[in-house]
Amino acid sequence: MSPKPEIGSITWCDLTVPNAEEVKTFYEKVIGWKADPVSMGDYDDYSMIAPESNKIAAGICNAKGINAKLPPQWLIYITVENVDKSAQTCLELGGRVLVEPKTISNYGRFCVIQDPAGAVCALFKPE
């Protein structure tokens, strides 16, 4: 992620699934990404590294902990000015908040919403 992403821009994407170990191997073989484990305590999630640039391209996460309620789909993160305010506006406009606003130290604040049509995305404000 860039140090100062533009408000409204898609700044990250990851995939949360019940079987991250198996799925990360799938994407290593299909796309050519290299998996870099990220310790979550008693399990690993993965940063997926692009083979030519060695830059982090995406994340593949286990459906555990703060990700337990997420559906198995690619999740985009959209930068907003204020995560809490955007989550409240989502509710006011008929959407749902699937993961309440949370702060992840050294990264920023995020939540996961579902719009009235059923599409899911994360809202993110970098630290």
mmCIF file of C-alpha atoms in Angstrom, residues 27-94:
data_model
loop_
_atom_site.group_PDB
_atom_site.id
_atom_site.type_symbol
_atom_site.label_atom_id
_atom_site.label_comp_id
_atom_site.label_asym_id
_atom_site.label_seq_id
_atom_site.Cartn_x
_atom_site.Cartn_y
_atom_site.Cartn_z
ATOM 1 C CA TYR A 27 -2.642 -19.170 -6.261
ATOM 2 C CA GLU A 28 1.102 -19.865 -6.087
ATOM 3 C CA LYS A 29 0.683 -22.457 -8.838
ATOM 4 C CA VAL A 30 -1.950 -20.663 -10.946
ATOM 5 C CA ILE A 31 -0.574 -17.100 -10.784
ATOM 6 C CA GLY A 32 3.037 -17.535 -9.719
ATOM 7 C CA TRP A 33 2.742 -15.622 -6.446
ATOM 8 C CA LYS A 34 5.087 -16.537 -3.602
ATOM 9 C CA ALA A 35 3.499 -16.897 -0.168
ATOM 10 C CA ASP A 36 5.061 -15.088 2.794
ATOM 11 C CA PRO A 37 3.563 -16.277 6.106
ATOM 12 C CA VAL A 38 2.194 -13.649 8.487
ATOM 13 C CA SER A 39 1.840 -15.011 12.021
ATOM 14 C CA MET A 40 -1.573 -14.508 13.559
ATOM 15 C CA GLY A 41 -0.569 -16.241 16.786
ATOM 16 C CA ASP A 42 -1.678 -19.852 16.464
ATOM 17 C CA TYR A 43 -1.993 -19.832 12.650
ATOM 18 C CA ASP A 44 -0.556 -18.054 9.600
ATOM 19 C CA ASP A 45 -2.186 -15.799 7.032
ATOM 20 C CA TYR A 46 -0.210 -15.007 3.875
ATOM 21 C CA SER A 47 1.087 -12.007 2.003
ATOM 22 C CA MET A 48 1.244 -13.003 -1.642
ATOM 23 C CA ILE A 49 4.347 -11.680 -3.382
ATOM 24 C CA ALA A 50 4.463 -10.841 -7.103
ATOM 25 C CA PRO A 51 7.276 -12.907 -8.659
ATOM 26 C CA GLU A 52 8.875 -10.191 -10.804
ATOM 27 C CA SER A 53 8.760 -7.171 -8.486
ATOM 28 C CA ASN A 54 8.810 -8.994 -5.128
ATOM 29 C CA LYS A 55 6.090 -6.573 -3.974
ATOM 30 C CA ILE A 56 3.112 -7.671 -1.938
ATOM 31 C CA ALA A 57 0.220 -8.102 -4.372
ATOM 32 C CA ALA A 58 -2.576 -9.351 -2.087
ATOM 33 C CA GLY A 59 -3.353 -11.268 1.073
ATOM 34 C CA ILE A 60 -4.851 -14.692 1.670
ATOM 35 C CA CYS A 61 -6.332 -15.063 5.138
ATOM 36 C CA ASN A 62 -7.970 -17.713 7.270
ATOM 37 C CA ALA A 63 -11.598 -17.206 8.248
ATOM 38 C CA LYS A 64 -10.655 -16.941 11.928
ATOM 39 C CA GLY A 65 -10.452 -14.182 14.506
ATOM 40 C CA ILE A 66 -11.499 -10.809 13.079
ATOM 41 C CA ASN A 67 -12.038 -12.500 9.695
ATOM 42 C CA ALA A 68 -14.426 -15.191 10.997
ATOM 43 C CA LYS A 69 -17.572 -13.501 9.640
ATOM 44 C CA LEU A 70 -16.234 -12.778 6.158
ATOM 45 C CA PRO A 71 -17.572 -14.650 3.129
ATOM 46 C CA PRO A 72 -15.055 -16.548 0.938
ATOM 47 C CA GLN A 73 -14.502 -13.903 -1.728
ATOM 48 C CA TRP A 74 -11.896 -11.388 -2.793
ATOM 49 C CA LEU A 75 -12.367 -8.348 -0.580
ATOM 50 C CA ILE A 76 -11.339 -4.897 -1.757
ATOM 51 C CA TYR A 77 -10.337 -2.202 0.729
ATOM 52 C CA ILE A 78 -11.458 1.312 -0.133
ATOM 53 C CA THR A 79 -9.794 4.246 1.628
ATOM 54 C CA VAL A 80 -12.203 6.618 3.393
ATOM 55 C CA GLU A 81 -11.743 9.754 5.477
ATOM 56 C CA ASN A 82 -13.440 8.313 8.568
ATOM 57 C CA VAL A 83 -14.244 4.600 8.951
ATOM 58 C CA ASP A 84 -16.737 5.046 11.792
ATOM 59 C CA LYS A 85 -18.681 7.779 10.001
ATOM 60 C CA SER A 86 -18.751 5.788 6.753
ATOM 61 C CA ALA A 87 -19.975 2.678 8.610
ATOM 62 C CA GLN A 88 -22.780 4.704 10.188
ATOM 63 C CA THR A 89 -23.750 6.183 6.807
ATOM 64 C CA CYS A 90 -23.810 2.653 5.368
ATOM 65 C CA LEU A 91 -26.383 1.635 7.993
ATOM 66 C CA GLU A 92 -28.457 4.768 7.402
ATOM 67 C CA LEU A 93 -28.613 3.977 3.682
ATOM 68 C CA GLY A 94 -29.786 0.390 4.117
#
